[in-house]
PDB file of C-alpha atoms in Angstrom:
ATOM      1  CA  UNK C   1     -86.019 -43.754 -55.096  1.00 51.00           C
ATOM      2  CA  UNK C   2     -82.767 -44.470 -53.299  1.00 58.00           C
ATOM      3  CA  UNK C   3     -81.234 -46.042 -56.419  1.00 61.00           C
ATOM      4  CA  UNK C   4     -81.442 -42.865 -58.477  1.00 66.00           C
ATOM      5  CA  UNK C   5     -78.602 -41.031 -56.687  1.00 79.00           C
ATOM      6  CA  UNK C   6     -76.369 -44.075 -57.208  1.00 80.00           C
ATOM      7  CA  UNK C   7     -77.078 -44.029 -60.947  1.00 80.00           C
ATOM      8  CA  UNK C   8     -76.433 -40.292 -61.074  1.00 84.00           C
ATOM      9  CA  UNK C   9     -73.191 -40.782 -59.151  1.00 79.00           C
ATOM     10  CA  UNK C  10     -72.083 -43.444 -61.647  1.00 78.00           C
ATOM     11  CA  UNK C  11     -72.875 -41.147 -64.560  1.00 81.00           C
ATOM     12  CA  UNK C  12     -71.277 -38.047 -63.058  1.00 83.00           C
ATOM     13  CA  UNK C  13     -68.178 -39.637 -61.526  1.00 82.00           C
ATOM     14  CA  UNK C  14     -67.812 -43.107 -63.027  1.00 85.00           C
ATOM     15  CA  UNK C  15     -68.057 -42.295 -66.740  1.00 86.00           C
ATOM     16  CA  UNK C  16     -65.504 -39.442 -66.734  1.00 89.00           C
ATOM     17  CA  UNK C  17     -63.180 -41.554 -64.595  1.00 90.00           C
ATOM     18  CA  UNK C  18     -63.507 -44.474 -67.010  1.00 90.00           C
ATOM     19  CA  UNK C  19     -62.859 -42.151 -69.963  1.00 92.00           C
ATOM     20  CA  UNK C  20     -59.771 -40.692 -68.257  1.00 93.00           C
ATOM     21  CA  UNK C  21     -58.437 -44.192 -67.562  1.00 92.00           C
ATOM     22  CA  UNK C  22     -58.974 -45.225 -71.193  1.00 90.00           C
ATOM     23  CA  UNK C  23     -57.159 -42.138 -72.513  1.00 90.00           C
ATOM     24  CA  UNK C  24     -54.309 -42.702 -70.047  1.00 92.00           C
ATOM     25  CA  UNK C  25     -54.012 -46.338 -71.153  1.00 89.00           C
ATOM     26  CA  UNK C  26     -53.826 -45.316 -74.832  1.00 87.00           C
ATOM     27  CA  UNK C  27     -51.151 -42.683 -74.131  1.00 88.00           C
ATOM     28  CA  UNK C  28     -49.069 -45.050 -71.979  1.00 90.00           C
ATOM     29  CA  UNK C  29     -49.321 -47.828 -74.599  1.00 88.00           C
ATOM     30  CA  UNK C  30     -48.196 -45.406 -77.323  1.00 87.00           C
ATOM     31  CA  UNK C  31     -45.215 -44.270 -75.219  1.00 88.00           C
ATOM     32  CA  UNK C  32     -44.306 -47.868 -74.417  1.00 88.00           C
ATOM     33  CA  UNK C  33     -44.429 -48.803 -78.101  1.00 88.00           C
ATOM     34  CA  UNK C  34     -42.250 -45.847 -79.123  1.00 86.00           C
ATOM     35  CA  UNK C  35     -39.430 -46.534 -76.638  1.00 85.00           C
ATOM     36  CA  UNK C  36     -37.651 -43.399 -77.839  1.00 86.00           C
ATOM     37  CA  UNK C  37     -37.819 -44.414 -81.518  1.00 91.00           C
ATOM     38  CA  UNK C  38     -39.700 -42.765 -84.387  1.00 93.00           C
ATOM     39  CA  UNK C  39     -43.292 -44.011 -84.717  1.00 94.00           C
ATOM     40  CA  UNK C  40     -45.758 -43.331 -87.556  1.00 94.00           C
ATOM     41  CA  UNK C  41     -49.143 -44.497 -88.779  1.00 95.00           C
ATOM     42  CA  UNK C  42     -49.095 -47.336 -91.298  1.00 96.00           C
ATOM     43  CA  UNK C  43     -51.538 -49.942 -92.567  1.00 96.00           C
ATOM     44  CA  UNK C  44     -50.864 -53.533 -93.590  1.00 95.00           C
ATOM     45  CA  UNK C  45     -52.828 -55.921 -95.770  1.00 91.00           C
ATOM     46  CA  UNK C  46     -52.110 -59.585 -95.138  1.00 83.00           C
ATOM     47  CA  UNK C  47     -54.924 -60.849 -97.392  1.00 81.00           C
ATOM     48  CA  UNK C  48     -54.530 -58.220-100.113  1.00 76.00           C
ATOM     49  CA  UNK C  49     -58.011 -56.753 -99.662  1.00 82.00           C
ATOM     50  CA  UNK C  50     -58.467 -55.340 -96.173  1.00 90.00           C
ATOM     51  CA  UNK C  51     -56.122 -52.755 -94.656  1.00 93.00           C
ATOM     52  CA  UNK C  52     -55.460 -52.719 -90.892  1.00 94.00           C
ATOM     53  CA  UNK C  53     -54.288 -49.442 -89.395  1.00 95.00           C
ATOM     54  CA  UNK C  54     -51.388 -49.551 -86.973  1.00 95.00           C
ATOM     55  CA  UNK C  55     -48.172 -47.968 -85.797  1.00 95.00           C
ATOM     56  CA  UNK C  56     -44.812 -48.660 -87.388  1.00 96.00           C
ATOM     57  CA  UNK C  57     -41.693 -48.198 -85.221  1.00 96.00           C
ATOM     58  CA  UNK C  58     -38.244 -47.638 -86.711  1.00 95.00           C
ATOM     59  CA  UNK C  59     -36.080 -49.229 -84.037  1.00 93.00           C
ATOM     60  CA  UNK C  60     -32.295 -49.570 -83.946  1.00 91.00           C
ATOM     61  CA  UNK C  61     -32.358 -53.081 -85.424  1.00 90.00           C
ATOM     62  CA  UNK C  62     -35.977 -53.778 -86.427  1.00 92.00           C
ATOM     63  CA  UNK C  63     -38.976 -52.352 -88.221  1.00 94.00           C
ATOM     64  CA  UNK C  64     -42.002 -53.269 -86.099  1.00 95.00           C
ATOM     65  CA  UNK C  65     -45.751 -52.928 -86.761  1.00 95.00           C
ATOM     66  CA  UNK C  66     -48.304 -52.689 -83.936  1.00 96.00           C
ATOM     67  CA  UNK C  67     -52.094 -52.700 -84.404  1.00 94.00           C
ATOM     68  CA  UNK C  68     -53.807 -49.482 -83.318  1.00 91.00           C
ATOM     69  CA  UNK C  69     -56.489 -51.314 -81.339  1.00 86.00           C
ATOM     70  CA  UNK C  70     -54.813 -53.828 -79.048  1.00 87.00           C
ATOM     71  CA  UNK C  71     -53.849 -54.228 -75.421  1.00 85.00           C
ATOM     72  CA  UNK C  72     -50.384 -55.652 -76.002  1.00 87.00           C
ATOM     73  CA  UNK C  73     -47.198 -53.668 -76.524  1.00 90.00           C
ATOM     74  CA  UNK C  74     -45.564 -56.451 -78.532  1.00 93.00           C
ATOM     75  CA  UNK C  75     -45.289 -56.031 -82.303  1.00 94.00           C
ATOM     76  CA  UNK C  76     -47.619 -58.095 -84.455  1.00 93.00           C
ATOM     77  CA  UNK C  77     -45.108 -58.012 -87.336  1.00 93.00           C
ATOM     78  CA  UNK C  78     -41.368 -57.408 -87.207  1.00 92.00           C
ATOM     79  CA  UNK C  79     -38.585 -57.286 -89.790  1.00 92.00           C
ATOM     80  CA  UNK C  80     -34.834 -57.305 -89.143  1.00 90.00           C
ATOM     81  CA  UNK C  81     -33.138 -54.121 -90.402  1.00 89.00           C
ATOM     82  CA  UNK C  82     -30.037 -55.971 -91.606  1.00 86.00           C
ATOM     83  CA  UNK C  83     -32.090 -58.115 -94.011  1.00 87.00           C
ATOM     84  CA  UNK C  84     -34.960 -55.706 -94.735  1.00 89.00           C
ATOM     85  CA  UNK C  85     -36.033 -55.062 -98.310  1.00 90.00           C
ATOM     86  CA  UNK C  86     -38.283 -52.118 -99.146  1.00 92.00           C
ATOM     87  CA  UNK C  87     -39.707 -51.670-102.649  1.00 93.00           C
ATOM     88  CA  UNK C  88     -40.386 -48.356-104.355  1.00 93.00           C
ATOM     89  CA  UNK C  89     -43.908 -47.018-103.866  1.00 93.00           C
ATOM     90  CA  UNK C  90     -46.644 -47.784-106.363  1.00 84.00           C
ATOM     91  CA  UNK C  91     -47.771 -44.840-108.519  1.00 86.00           C
ATOM     92  CA  UNK C  92     -51.383 -44.919-107.337  1.00 88.00           C
ATOM     93  CA  UNK C  93     -52.468 -43.463-104.022  1.00 89.00           C
ATOM     94  CA  UNK C  94     -54.431 -45.643-101.614  1.00 88.00           C
ATOM     95  CA  UNK C  95     -57.472 -44.382 -99.727  1.00 88.00           C
ATOM     96  CA  UNK C  96     -57.212 -45.472 -96.090  1.00 90.00           C
ATOM     97  CA  UNK C  97     -58.956 -43.612 -93.252  1.00 89.00           C
ATOM     98  CA  UNK C  98     -56.281 -42.069 -91.038  1.00 86.00           C
ATOM     99  CA  UNK C  99     -53.643 -41.946 -93.786  1.00 90.00           C
ATOM    100  CA  UNK C 100     -53.748 -39.049 -96.225  1.00 88.00           C
ATOM    101  CA  UNK C 101     -52.409 -39.852 -99.688  1.00 89.00           C
ATOM    102  CA  UNK C 102     -50.909 -43.183 -98.699  1.00 93.00           C
ATOM    103  CA  UNK C 103     -48.609 -45.128-101.014  1.00 95.00           C
ATOM    104  CA  UNK C 104     -48.159 -48.890-101.028  1.00 94.00           C
ATOM    105  CA  UNK C 105     -44.769 -50.572-100.703  1.00 95.00           C
ATOM    106  CA  UNK C 106     -43.709 -54.157-100.143  1.00 93.00           C
ATOM    107  CA  UNK C 107     -41.706 -54.896 -97.005  1.00 92.00           C
ATOM    108  CA  UNK C 108     -39.854 -58.160 -96.611  1.00 90.00           C
ATOM    109  CA  UNK C 109     -37.124 -59.693 -94.550  1.00 85.00           C
ATOM    110  CA  UNK C 110     -35.120 -61.723 -97.059  1.00 76.00           C
ATOM    111  CA  UNK C 111     -34.327 -64.337 -94.427  1.00 74.00           C
ATOM    112  CA  UNK C 112     -37.606 -64.920 -92.578  1.00 69.00           C
ATOM    113  CA  UNK C 113     -40.799 -63.652 -94.236  1.00 70.00           C
ATOM    114  CA  UNK C 114     -42.580 -63.253 -97.532  1.00 82.00           C
ATOM    115  CA  UNK C 115     -43.342 -59.711 -98.800  1.00 89.00           C
ATOM    116  CA  UNK C 116     -46.041 -57.828 -96.914  1.00 91.00           C
ATOM    117  CA  UNK C 117     -47.908 -54.868 -98.438  1.00 94.00           C
ATOM    118  CA  UNK C 118     -47.711 -51.807 -96.226  1.00 95.00           C
ATOM    119  CA  UNK C 119     -49.322 -48.411 -96.827  1.00 95.00           C
ATOM    120  CA  UNK C 120     -47.713 -45.257 -95.472  1.00 96.00           C
ATOM    121  CA  UNK C 121     -47.766 -41.567 -96.276  1.00 95.00           C
ATOM    122  CA  UNK C 122     -45.059 -40.499 -98.717  1.00 94.00           C
ATOM    123  CA  UNK C 123     -43.114 -38.644 -96.004  1.00 94.00           C
ATOM    124  CA  UNK C 124     -43.119 -41.751 -93.816  1.00 95.00           C
ATOM    125  CA  UNK C 125     -41.891 -43.810 -96.780  1.00 96.00           C
ATOM    126  CA  UNK C 126     -38.993 -41.382 -97.234  1.00 96.00           C
ATOM    127  CA  UNK C 127     -38.157 -41.675 -93.509  1.00 95.00           C
ATOM    128  CA  UNK C 128     -38.270 -45.491 -93.744  1.00 95.00           C
ATOM    129  CA  UNK C 129     -36.023 -45.457 -96.818  1.00 95.00           C
ATOM    130  CA  UNK C 130     -33.551 -43.092 -95.150  1.00 94.00           C
ATOM    131  CA  UNK C 131     -33.579 -45.193 -91.949  1.00 94.00           C
ATOM    132  CA  UNK C 132     -32.926 -48.350 -93.968  1.00 92.00           C
ATOM    133  CA  UNK C 133     -30.112 -46.852 -96.061  1.00 90.00           C
ATOM    134  CA  UNK C 134     -28.353 -45.394 -93.014  1.00 89.00           C
ATOM    135  CA  UNK C 135     -27.907 -48.855 -91.477  1.00 76.00           C
ATOM    136  CA  UNK C 136     -24.506 -50.505 -91.602  1.00 73.00           C
ATOM    137  CA  UNK C 137     -24.288 -53.137 -94.340  1.00 68.00           C
ATOM    138  CA  UNK C 138     -24.797 -56.766 -93.358  1.00 62.00           C
ATOM    139  CA  UNK C 139     -26.048 -58.356 -90.198  1.00 57.00           C
ATOM    140  CA  UNK C 140     -22.968 -58.483 -87.976  1.00 56.00           C
ATOM    141  CA  UNK C 141     -20.772 -55.568 -88.947  1.00 56.00           C
ATOM    142  CA  UNK C 142     -18.088 -54.457 -86.531  1.00 52.00           C
ATOM    143  CA  UNK C 143     -16.616 -51.030 -87.117  1.00 53.00           C
ATOM    144  CA  UNK C 144     -13.127 -50.710 -85.664  1.00 49.00           C
TER     145      UNK C 144
END
């Protein structure tokens, strides 16, 4: 009968503490990924069939994609802004849980990678397009 209070203690104190730690870890990871840059939900499809939900960060020099469920704060995919190519969205909407009325675009870095399908909400696409077009032309531009 002495073990019952220990189990109750674990349920009453341990579970809420574990839940609070998990929520804190998610919030800190999200803040670490953002690093003061705009972040939005996006999904990628490397095999053309399955979509993986993640976060896309519009950094000063790169577009980076991070999986939603991961422990690392390093991007899984990254494209250089100076060489980034972004296609126009497809006409059809894609149904992805977590993304309402998502559109598919192709993202590629003309120097390093082949095109990658990415699904974002139309407003996020417009932000990505604006971010891309506001970059200085070329890779190493010096403005005097």
